[in-house]
Short mmCIF file of C-alpha atoms and ligand atoms in Angstrom, two decimals:
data_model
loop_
_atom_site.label_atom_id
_atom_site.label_comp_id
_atom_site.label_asym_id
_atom_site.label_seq_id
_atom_site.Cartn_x
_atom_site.Cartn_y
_atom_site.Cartn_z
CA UNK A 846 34.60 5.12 -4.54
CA UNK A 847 32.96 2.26 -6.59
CA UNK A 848 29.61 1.95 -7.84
CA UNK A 849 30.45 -2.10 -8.52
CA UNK A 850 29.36 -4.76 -5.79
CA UNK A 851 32.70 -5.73 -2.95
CA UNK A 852 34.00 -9.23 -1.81
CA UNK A 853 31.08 -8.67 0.76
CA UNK A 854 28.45 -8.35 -1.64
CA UNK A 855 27.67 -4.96 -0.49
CA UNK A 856 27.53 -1.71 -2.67
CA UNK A 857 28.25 0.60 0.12
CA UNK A 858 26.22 0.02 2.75
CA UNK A 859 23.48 -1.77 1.05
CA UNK A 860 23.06 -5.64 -0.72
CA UNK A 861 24.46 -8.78 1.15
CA UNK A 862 23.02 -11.88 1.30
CA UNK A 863 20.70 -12.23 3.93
CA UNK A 864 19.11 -15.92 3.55
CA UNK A 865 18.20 -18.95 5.39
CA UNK A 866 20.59 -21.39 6.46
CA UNK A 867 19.42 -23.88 4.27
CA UNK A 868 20.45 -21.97 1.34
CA UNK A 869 23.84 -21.27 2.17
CA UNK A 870 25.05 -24.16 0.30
CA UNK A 871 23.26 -23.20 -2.98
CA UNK A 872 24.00 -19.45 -2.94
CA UNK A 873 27.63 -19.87 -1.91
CA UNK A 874 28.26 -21.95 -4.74
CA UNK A 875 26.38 -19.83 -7.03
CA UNK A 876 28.84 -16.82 -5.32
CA UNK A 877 32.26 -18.52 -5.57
CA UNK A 878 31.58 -19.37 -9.12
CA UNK A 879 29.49 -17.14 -11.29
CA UNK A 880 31.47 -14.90 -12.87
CA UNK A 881 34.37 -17.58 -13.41
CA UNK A 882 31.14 -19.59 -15.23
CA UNK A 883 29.65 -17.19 -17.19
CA UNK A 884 32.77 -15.22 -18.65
CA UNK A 885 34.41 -18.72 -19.83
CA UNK A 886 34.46 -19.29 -23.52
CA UNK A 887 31.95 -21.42 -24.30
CA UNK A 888 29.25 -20.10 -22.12
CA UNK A 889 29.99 -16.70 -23.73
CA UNK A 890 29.71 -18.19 -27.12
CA UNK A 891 26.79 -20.11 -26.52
CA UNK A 892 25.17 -16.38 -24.66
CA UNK A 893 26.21 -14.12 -27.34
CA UNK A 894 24.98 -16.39 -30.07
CA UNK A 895 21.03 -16.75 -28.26
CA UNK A 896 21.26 -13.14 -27.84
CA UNK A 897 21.76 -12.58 -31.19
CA UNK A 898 19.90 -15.16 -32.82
CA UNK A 899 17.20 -15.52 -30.10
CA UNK A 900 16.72 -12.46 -29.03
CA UNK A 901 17.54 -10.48 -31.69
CA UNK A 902 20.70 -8.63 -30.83
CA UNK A 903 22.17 -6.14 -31.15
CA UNK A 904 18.75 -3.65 -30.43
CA UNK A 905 19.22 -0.66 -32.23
CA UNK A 906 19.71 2.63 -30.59
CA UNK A 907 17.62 4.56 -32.66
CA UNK A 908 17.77 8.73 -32.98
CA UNK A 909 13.96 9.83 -32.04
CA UNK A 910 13.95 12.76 -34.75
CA UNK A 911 10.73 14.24 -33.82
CA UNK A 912 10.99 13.21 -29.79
CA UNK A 913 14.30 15.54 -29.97
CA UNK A 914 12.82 18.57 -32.39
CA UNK A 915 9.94 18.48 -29.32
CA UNK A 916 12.30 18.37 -26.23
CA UNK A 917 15.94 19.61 -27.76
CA UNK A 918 18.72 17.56 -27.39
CA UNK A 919 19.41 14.33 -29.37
CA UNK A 920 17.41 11.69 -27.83
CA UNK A 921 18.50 8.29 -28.65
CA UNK A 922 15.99 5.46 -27.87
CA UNK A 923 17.37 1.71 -27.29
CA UNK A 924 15.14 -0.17 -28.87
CA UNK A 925 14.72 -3.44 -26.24
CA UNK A 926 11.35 -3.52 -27.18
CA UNK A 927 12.23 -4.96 -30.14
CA UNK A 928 13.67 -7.84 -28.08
CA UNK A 929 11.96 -11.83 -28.23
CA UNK A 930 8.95 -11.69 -25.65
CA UNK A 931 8.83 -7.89 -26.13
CA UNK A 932 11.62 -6.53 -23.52
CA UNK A 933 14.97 -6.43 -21.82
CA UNK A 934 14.29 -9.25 -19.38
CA UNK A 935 14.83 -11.96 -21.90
CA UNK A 936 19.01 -10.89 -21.71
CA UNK A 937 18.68 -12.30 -17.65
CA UNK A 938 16.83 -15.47 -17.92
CA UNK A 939 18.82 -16.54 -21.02
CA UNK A 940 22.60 -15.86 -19.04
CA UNK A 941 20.80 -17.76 -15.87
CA UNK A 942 19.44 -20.54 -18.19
CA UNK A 943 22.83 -21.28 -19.39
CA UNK A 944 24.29 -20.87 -15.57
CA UNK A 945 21.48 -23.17 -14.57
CA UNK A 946 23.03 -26.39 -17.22
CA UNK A 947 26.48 -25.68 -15.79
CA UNK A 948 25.10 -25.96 -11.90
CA UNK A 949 24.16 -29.29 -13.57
CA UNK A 950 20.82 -28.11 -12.35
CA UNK A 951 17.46 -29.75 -13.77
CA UNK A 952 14.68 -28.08 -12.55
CA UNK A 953 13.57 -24.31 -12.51
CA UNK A 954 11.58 -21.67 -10.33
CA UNK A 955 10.84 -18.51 -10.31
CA UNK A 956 8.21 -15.79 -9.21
CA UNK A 957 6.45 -13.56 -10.95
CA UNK A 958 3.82 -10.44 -10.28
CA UNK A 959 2.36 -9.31 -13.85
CA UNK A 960 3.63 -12.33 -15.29
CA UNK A 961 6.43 -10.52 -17.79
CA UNK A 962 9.28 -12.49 -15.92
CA UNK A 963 7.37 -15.79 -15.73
CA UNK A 964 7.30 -15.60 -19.48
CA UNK A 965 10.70 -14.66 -20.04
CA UNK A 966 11.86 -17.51 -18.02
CA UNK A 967 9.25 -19.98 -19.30
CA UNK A 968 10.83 -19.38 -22.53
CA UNK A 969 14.34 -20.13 -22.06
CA UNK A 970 12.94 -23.57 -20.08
CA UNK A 971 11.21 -24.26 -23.35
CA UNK A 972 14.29 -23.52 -24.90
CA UNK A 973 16.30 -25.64 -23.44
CA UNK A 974 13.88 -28.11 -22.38
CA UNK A 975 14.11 -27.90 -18.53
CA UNK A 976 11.06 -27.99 -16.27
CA UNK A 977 9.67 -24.77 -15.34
CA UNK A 978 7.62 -23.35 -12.24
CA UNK A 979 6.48 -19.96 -11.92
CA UNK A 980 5.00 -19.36 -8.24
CA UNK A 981 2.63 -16.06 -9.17
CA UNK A 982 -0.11 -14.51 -6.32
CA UNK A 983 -3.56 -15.43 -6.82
CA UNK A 984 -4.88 -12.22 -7.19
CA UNK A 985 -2.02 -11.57 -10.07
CA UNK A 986 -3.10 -14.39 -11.51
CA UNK A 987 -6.80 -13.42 -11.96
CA UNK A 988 -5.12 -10.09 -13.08
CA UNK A 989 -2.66 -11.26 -16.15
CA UNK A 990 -4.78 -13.94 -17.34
CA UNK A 991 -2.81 -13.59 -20.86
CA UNK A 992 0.51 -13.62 -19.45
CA UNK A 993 -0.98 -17.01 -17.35
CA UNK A 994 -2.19 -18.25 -20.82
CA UNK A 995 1.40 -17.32 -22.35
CA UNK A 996 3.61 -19.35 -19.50
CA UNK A 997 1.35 -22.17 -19.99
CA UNK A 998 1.35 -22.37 -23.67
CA UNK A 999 5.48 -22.71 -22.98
CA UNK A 1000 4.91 -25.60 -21.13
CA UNK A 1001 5.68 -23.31 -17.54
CA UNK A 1002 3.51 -24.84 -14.29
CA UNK A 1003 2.24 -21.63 -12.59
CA UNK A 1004 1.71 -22.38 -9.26
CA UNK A 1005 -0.68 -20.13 -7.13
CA UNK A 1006 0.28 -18.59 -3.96
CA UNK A 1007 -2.23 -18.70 -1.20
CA UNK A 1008 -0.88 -16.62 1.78
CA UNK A 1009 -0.63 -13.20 2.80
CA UNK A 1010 -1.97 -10.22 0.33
CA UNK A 1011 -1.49 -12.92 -2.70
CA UNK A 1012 0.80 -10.96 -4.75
CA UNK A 1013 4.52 -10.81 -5.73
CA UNK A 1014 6.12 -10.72 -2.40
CA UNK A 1015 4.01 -13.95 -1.03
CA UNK A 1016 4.86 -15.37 -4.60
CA UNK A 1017 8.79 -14.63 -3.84
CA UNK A 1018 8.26 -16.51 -0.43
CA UNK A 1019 6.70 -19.58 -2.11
CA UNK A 1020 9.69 -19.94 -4.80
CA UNK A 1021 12.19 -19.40 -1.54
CA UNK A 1022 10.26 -22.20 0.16
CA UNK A 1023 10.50 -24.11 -2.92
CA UNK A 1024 14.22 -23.84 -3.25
CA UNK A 1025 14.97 -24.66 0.25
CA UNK A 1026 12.86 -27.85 -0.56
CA UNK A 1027 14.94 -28.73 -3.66
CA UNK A 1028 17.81 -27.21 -3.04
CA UNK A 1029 20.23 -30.28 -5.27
CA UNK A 1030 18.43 -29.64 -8.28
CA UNK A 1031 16.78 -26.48 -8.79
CA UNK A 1032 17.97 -23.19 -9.95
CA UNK A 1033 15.81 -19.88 -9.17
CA UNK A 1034 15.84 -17.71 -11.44
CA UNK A 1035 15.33 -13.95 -10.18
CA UNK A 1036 13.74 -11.35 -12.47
CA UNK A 1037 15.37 -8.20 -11.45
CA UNK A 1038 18.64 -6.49 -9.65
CA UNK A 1039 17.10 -8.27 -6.44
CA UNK A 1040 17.62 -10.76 -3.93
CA UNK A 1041 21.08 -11.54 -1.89
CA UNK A 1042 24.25 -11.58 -3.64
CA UNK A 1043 25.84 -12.25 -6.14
CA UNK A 1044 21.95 -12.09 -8.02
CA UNK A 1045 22.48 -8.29 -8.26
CA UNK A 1046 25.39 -8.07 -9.64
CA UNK A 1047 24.93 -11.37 -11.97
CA UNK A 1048 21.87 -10.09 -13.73
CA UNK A 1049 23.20 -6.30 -13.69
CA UNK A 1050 26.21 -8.54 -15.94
CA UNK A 1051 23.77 -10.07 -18.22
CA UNK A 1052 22.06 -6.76 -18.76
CA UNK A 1053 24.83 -5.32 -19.09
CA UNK A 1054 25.02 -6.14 -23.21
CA UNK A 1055 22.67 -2.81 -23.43
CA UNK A 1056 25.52 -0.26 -22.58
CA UNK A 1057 28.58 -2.53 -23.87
CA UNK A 1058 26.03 -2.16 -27.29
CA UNK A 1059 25.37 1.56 -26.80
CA UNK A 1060 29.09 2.72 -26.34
CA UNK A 1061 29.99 1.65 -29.77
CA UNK A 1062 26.39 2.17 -31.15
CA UNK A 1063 26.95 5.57 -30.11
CA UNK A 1064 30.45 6.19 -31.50
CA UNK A 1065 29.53 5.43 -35.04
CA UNK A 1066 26.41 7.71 -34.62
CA UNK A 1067 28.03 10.67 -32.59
CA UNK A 1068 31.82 9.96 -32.82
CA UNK A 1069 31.68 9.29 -29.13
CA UNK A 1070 30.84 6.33 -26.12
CA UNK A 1071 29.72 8.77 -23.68
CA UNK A 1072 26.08 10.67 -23.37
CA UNK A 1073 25.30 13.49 -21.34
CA UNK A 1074 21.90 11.47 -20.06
CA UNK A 1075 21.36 8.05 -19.32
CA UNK A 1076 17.45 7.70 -18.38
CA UNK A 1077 15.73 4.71 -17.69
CA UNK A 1078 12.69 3.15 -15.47
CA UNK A 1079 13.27 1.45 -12.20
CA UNK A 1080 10.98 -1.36 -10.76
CA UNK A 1081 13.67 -3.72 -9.10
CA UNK A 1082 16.33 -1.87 -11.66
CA UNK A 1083 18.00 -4.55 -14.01
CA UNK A 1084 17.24 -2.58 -17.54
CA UNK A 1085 18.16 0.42 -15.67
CA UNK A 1086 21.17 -1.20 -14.53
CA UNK A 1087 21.78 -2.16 -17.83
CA UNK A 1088 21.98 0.57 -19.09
CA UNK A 1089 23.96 2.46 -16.44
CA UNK A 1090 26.91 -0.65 -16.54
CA UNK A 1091 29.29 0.56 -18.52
CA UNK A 1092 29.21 4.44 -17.59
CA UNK A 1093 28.96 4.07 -13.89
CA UNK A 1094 32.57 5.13 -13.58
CA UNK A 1095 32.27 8.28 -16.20
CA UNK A 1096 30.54 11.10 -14.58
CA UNK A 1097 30.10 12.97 -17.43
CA UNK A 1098 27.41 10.47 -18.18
CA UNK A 1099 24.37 11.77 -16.19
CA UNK A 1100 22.30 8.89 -14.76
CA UNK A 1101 19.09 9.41 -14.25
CA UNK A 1102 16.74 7.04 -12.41
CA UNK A 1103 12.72 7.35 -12.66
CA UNK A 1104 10.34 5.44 -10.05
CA UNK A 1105 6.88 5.02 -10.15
CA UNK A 1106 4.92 8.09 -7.84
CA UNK A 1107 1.87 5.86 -8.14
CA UNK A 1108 -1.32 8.39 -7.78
CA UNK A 1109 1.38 11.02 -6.40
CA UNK A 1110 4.30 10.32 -3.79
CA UNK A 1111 1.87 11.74 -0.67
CA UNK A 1112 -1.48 10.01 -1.59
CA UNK A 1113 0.18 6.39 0.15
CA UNK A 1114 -0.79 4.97 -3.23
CA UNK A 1115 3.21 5.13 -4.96
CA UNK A 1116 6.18 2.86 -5.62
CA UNK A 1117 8.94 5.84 -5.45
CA UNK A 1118 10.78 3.22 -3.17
CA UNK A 1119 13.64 5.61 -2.83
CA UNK A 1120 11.98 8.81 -1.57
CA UNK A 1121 9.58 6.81 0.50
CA UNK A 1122 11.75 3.85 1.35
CA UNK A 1123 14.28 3.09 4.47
CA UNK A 1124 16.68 1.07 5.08
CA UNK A 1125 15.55 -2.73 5.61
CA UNK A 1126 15.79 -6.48 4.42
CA UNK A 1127 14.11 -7.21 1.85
CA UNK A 1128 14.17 -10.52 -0.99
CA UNK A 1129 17.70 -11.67 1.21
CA UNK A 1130 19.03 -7.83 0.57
CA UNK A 1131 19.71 -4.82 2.78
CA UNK A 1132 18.35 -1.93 0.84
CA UNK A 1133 15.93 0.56 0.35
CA UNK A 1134 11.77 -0.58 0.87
CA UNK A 1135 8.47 1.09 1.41
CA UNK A 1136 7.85 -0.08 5.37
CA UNK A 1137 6.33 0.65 8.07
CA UNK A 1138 7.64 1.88 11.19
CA UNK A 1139 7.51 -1.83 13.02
CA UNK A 1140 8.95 -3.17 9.38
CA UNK A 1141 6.18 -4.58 7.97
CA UNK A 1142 6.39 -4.08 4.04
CA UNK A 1143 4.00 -1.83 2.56
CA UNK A 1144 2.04 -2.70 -0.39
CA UNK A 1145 3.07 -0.67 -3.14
CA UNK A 1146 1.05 0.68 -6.35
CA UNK A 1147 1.55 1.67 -9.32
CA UNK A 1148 -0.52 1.40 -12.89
CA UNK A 1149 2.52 -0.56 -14.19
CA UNK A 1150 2.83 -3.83 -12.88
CA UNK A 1151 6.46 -4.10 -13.19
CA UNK A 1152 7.34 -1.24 -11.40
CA UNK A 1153 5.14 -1.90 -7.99
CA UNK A 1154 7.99 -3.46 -5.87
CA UNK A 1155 8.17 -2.07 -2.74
CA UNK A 1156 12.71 -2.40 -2.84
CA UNK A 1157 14.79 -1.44 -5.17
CA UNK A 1158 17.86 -2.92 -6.14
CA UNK A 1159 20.64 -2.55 -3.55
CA UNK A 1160 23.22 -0.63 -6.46
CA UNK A 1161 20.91 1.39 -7.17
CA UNK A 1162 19.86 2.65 -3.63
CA UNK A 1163 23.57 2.90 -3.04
CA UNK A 1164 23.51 5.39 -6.93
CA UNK A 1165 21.05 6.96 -5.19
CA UNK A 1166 22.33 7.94 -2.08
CA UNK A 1167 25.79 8.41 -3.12
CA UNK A 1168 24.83 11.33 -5.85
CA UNK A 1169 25.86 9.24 -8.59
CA UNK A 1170 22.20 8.74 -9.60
CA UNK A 1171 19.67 11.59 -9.70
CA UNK A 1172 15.80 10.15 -9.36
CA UNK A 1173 12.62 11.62 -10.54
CA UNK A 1174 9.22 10.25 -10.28
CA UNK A 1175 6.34 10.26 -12.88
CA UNK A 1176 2.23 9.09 -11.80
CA UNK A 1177 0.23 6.81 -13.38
CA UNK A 1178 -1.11 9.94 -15.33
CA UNK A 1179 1.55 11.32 -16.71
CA UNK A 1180 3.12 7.94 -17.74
CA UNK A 1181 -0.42 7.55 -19.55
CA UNK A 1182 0.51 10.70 -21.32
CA UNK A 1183 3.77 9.94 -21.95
CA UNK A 1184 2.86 6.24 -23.60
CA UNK A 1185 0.51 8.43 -25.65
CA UNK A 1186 2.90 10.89 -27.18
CA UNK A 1187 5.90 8.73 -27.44
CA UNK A 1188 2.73 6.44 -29.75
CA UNK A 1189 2.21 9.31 -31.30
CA UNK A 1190 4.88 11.28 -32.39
CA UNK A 1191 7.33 8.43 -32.88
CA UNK A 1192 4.76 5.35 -34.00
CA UNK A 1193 6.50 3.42 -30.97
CA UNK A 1194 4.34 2.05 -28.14
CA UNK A 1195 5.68 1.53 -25.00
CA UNK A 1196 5.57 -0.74 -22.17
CA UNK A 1197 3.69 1.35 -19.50
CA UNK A 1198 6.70 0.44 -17.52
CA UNK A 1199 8.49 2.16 -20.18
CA UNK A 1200 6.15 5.15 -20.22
CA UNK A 1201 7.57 6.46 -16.79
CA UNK A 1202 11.29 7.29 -18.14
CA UNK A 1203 9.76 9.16 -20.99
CA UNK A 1204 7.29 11.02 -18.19
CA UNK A 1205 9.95 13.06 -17.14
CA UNK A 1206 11.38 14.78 -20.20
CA UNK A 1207 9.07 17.94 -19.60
CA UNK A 1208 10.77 18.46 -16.60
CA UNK A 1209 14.20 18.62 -17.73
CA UNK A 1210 15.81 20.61 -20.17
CA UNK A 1211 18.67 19.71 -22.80
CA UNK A 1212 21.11 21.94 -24.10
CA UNK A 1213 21.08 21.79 -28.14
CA UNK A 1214 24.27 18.95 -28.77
CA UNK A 1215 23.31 17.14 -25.69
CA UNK A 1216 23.53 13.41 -25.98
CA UNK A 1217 20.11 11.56 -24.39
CA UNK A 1218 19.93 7.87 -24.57
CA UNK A 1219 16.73 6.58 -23.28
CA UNK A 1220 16.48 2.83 -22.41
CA UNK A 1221 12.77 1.55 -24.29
CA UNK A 1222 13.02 -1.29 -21.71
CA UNK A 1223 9.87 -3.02 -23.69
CA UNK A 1224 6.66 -2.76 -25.99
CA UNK A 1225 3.00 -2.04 -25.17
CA UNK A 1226 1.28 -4.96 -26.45
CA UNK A 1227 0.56 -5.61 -23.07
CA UNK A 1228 -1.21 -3.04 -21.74
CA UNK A 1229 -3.25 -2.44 -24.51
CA UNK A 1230 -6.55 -2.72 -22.56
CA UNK A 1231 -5.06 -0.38 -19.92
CA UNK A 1232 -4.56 2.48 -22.65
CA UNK A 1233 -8.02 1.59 -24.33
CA UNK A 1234 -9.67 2.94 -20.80
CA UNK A 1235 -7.60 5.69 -21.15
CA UNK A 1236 -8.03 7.11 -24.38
CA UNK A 1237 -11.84 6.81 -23.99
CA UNK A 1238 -11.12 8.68 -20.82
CA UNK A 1239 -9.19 11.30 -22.81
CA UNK A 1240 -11.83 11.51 -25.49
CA UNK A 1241 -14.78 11.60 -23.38
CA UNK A 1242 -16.13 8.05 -24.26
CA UNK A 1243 -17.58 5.91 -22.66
CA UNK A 1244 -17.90 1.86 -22.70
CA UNK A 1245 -21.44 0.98 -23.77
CA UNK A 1246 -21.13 -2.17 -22.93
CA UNK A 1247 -23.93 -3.91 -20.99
C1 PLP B 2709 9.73 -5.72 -15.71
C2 PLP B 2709 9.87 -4.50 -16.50
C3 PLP B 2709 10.48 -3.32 -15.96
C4 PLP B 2709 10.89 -3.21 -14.53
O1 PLP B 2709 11.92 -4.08 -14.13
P1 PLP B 2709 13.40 -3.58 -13.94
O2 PLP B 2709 14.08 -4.74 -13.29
O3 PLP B 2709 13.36 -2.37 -13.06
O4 PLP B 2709 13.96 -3.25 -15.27
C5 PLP B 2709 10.65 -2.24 -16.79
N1 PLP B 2709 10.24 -2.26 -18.09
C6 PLP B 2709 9.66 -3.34 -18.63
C7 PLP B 2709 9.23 -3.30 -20.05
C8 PLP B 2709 9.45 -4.49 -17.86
O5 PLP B 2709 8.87 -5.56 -18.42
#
C-alpha cells in the first residue's frame, strides 16, 4: 500500500486528470517533467535559498508550554505563521513560480476565494516580475476588500467572475477558460492539493519542506523524527499535506485531519467534505465533494474562508478512506473558541483557518510523553474584524455604531 500518487496519477482510487482536450498539451508537459524540473540543482538552489531568505525558513517548531500543561502531552506548534504573507501557501507559489521560468512561461493565473492565494501568488509575480491575474468571484471580492487592495498593491490584475453563485468555483472556471485561451504562455498556478495531476502531488512536494523541517527539528528537541500526532486543518489540504509528507509511510505517526463542520455537519451549512462528500469530479480530479444527488456541487460554508471548498484533495480522501488518516470536525464556534485560547494562553493568534486543528484538542486525550506537532498553517491578522464581532459577542457588547 502507498499513500504517494501512481504513474496514473491516482492515489487509490481517487485523483487523475480529468481536463479538457485543449489542455492536454499543457498538463502533459507539466506531468512528464515536473519532478525532473524541480529536483535539478539549480532550481533547488534557487527554491531553498527564497525559502529561506524570502520566506523566512526554516519556521520554528515551537514547544507550546502552557497549551501542553492544559491538554497533556507535548504539543509542538510549527510556526508557518511566521512565514512572508502570513502562512504556508507562500512554499507553493514560490516552487510553481520558479517551474513557471523553466516552462519558459510569461504570463500567470490563478483563482482565488478569500483572496489568501491571490496574494501569495501576486507576490512571487512581483518577485520575479511576471504578469499576474487573479480571477476571484464577485461576491468574494466585495467580501476581502483588503486582500483585493493587497493583490493590487503587488501589481496582480484581479479579474471578476460574473457567472454562476460568483464565488471560488466560478472563479476556478474563469482561470480554466483563461488557460485554454493562452495555453503557449501562461502558467496556472493552483493554491491547494487540487486540480488533475501531477498539481497534487507537485504542491504536496513544495509543502513538503514543513515535515522534511520537523523530522530533524524534532530530533534535536526530543531525540527523535517521529510524533505520536500529526494534526492539521484541511480546506483543499496542501499545509496538511505538508505536514503529513514525510510520515505517511510511519504509522506510528498518527495523522489526524480536521474539516470545517460549518454551523454543525447536519444543519446543510458545513464544509466536512469527507463525511458529507461522495465520490465525483471535481477541479479536473476524481475525489471526494459535497453534491447533490444529480451532481450538482453544493455550496459549502464555513466561517473560514479557506476552508469552504466543497473537495478535498484526492490524497487525502484516499488517507481518509484507507484508515491512514483519522478526521474530526470543529464549527465555526468552537474554532472561535479555539482562536481565543490559543490568543490567550500562548500570545499566538491564529488564522481562523488555523483555529479548527486546535478545536479539537478537547476531544482527544494525550498520554503524558506523547509527541503532538500541530501545523499553525498561518496568522490572524486577517480575520481580525471576524474575532472583534465575536468577543463583543462573548462579552455581551454591543456595536453602538449608528
Ligand atoms: C488557505 C489556508 C488554509 C487551507 O488550505 P489548505 O490547502 O487546506 O492548507 C489553511 N490555513 C491557512 C492559514 C490558509 O491560509
Amino acid at each position: 500500500m502507498t499513500y504517494q500518487v501512481d504513474e496514473a496519477g491516482f492515489y487509490g482510487e481517487f485523483g487523475g486528470a480529468y481536463i479538457p482536450e485543449m489542455l492536454h498539451g499543457n498538463i502533459d508537459h507539466l506531468k512528464n517533467h515536473y519532478t525532473e524540473i524541480m529536483y535539478e540543482a539549480s532550481f533547488q538552489k534557487e527554491f531553498q535559498e527564497l525559502l529561506r531568505d524570502y520566506v523566512g525558513r526554516p519556521s520554528p517548531l515551537y514547544l507550546a508550554k502552557r497549551l501542553s500543561a492544559h491538554y497533556g502531552g507535548k504539543i509542538y506548534l510549527k510556526r508557518e505563521d511566521l512565514n512572508h504573507t502570513g502562512a504556508h501557501k507562500i512554499n507553493n507559489t514560490i516552487g510553481q513560480i520558479l517551474l513557471a521560468q523553466r516552462l519558459g512561461k510569461k504570463r500567470i493565473i490563478a483563482e482565488t476565494g478569500a483572496g489568501q492565494h491571490g496574494v501569495a501568488t501576486a507576490t512571487v509575480c512581483a518577485l520575479m516580475g511576471l504578469k499576474c491575474i487573479v480571477y476571484m468571484g464577485k461576491i468574494d471580492i466585495a467580501r476581502q476588500a483588503p486582500n483585493v487592495s493587497r493583490m493590487k498593491m503587488l501589481g496582480a490584475e484581479v479579474r471578476p467572475a460574473l457567472s454562476g453563485s460568483q464565488t471560488l468555483k466560478d472563479a476556478t472556471n474563469e482561470a480554466i477558460r483563461d488557460w485554454i485561451s493562452n495555453t503557449e504562455d501562461t502558467h496556472y498556478i493552483i493554491g491547494s492539493v487540487v486540480g488533475p495531476h501531477p498539481y497534487p502531488d507537485m504542491v504536496a512536494r513544495f509543502q513538503s519542506v514543513i515535515s522534511e523541517e520537523v523530522r530533524w527539528q524534532l530530533k534535536v528537541k526530543e531525540g527523535t523524527e517521529v510524533p505520536d500526532y500529526l494534526i492539521a486543518c484541511v480546506g483543499g489540504g496542501s499545509n496538511a499535506a505538508g505536514i503529513y509528507y514525510h510520515y505517511l509511510d510511519e504509522p506510528e505517526a498518527k495523522i489526524i485531519a480536521v474539516e470545517a463542520a460549518g454551523k454543525g455537519i447536519d444543519t446543510g451549512e458545513s464544509a466536512a467534505t469527507s463525511v458529507l462528500g461522495t465520490m465525483g469530479i471535481i477541479h479536473g480530479s476524481k475525489t471526494l465533494l459535497m453534491q447533490t444527488e444529480d451532481g450538482q456541487i453544493v455550496e459549502p460554508y464555513s466561517i473560514s474562508a479557506g476552508l469552504d471548498y466543497p473537495g478535498i484533495g484526492p490524497q487525502h480522501a484516499h488517507l481518509i478512506s484507507s484508515g491512514r488518516a483519522e478526521v474530526y470536525s470543529a464549527t465555526d464556534d468552537e474554532a472561535l473558541a479555539a482562536a481565543l485560547e490559543l490568543s490567550r494562553i500562548e500570545g499566538i493568534i491564529p488564522a481562523l483557518e488555523t483555529a479548527h486543528a486546535f478545536a479539537i484538542l478537547d476531544k482527544m486525550s494525550f498520554k503524558p510523553d506523547d509527541i503532538v506537532v500541530i501545523n499553525l498553517s498561518g496568522r490572524g491578522d486577517k480575520d481580525l474584524a471576524t474575532f472583534t464581532e465575536y468577543l463583543n459577542r462573548e462579552t455581551g457588547e454591543h456595536k453602538s455604531d449608528h
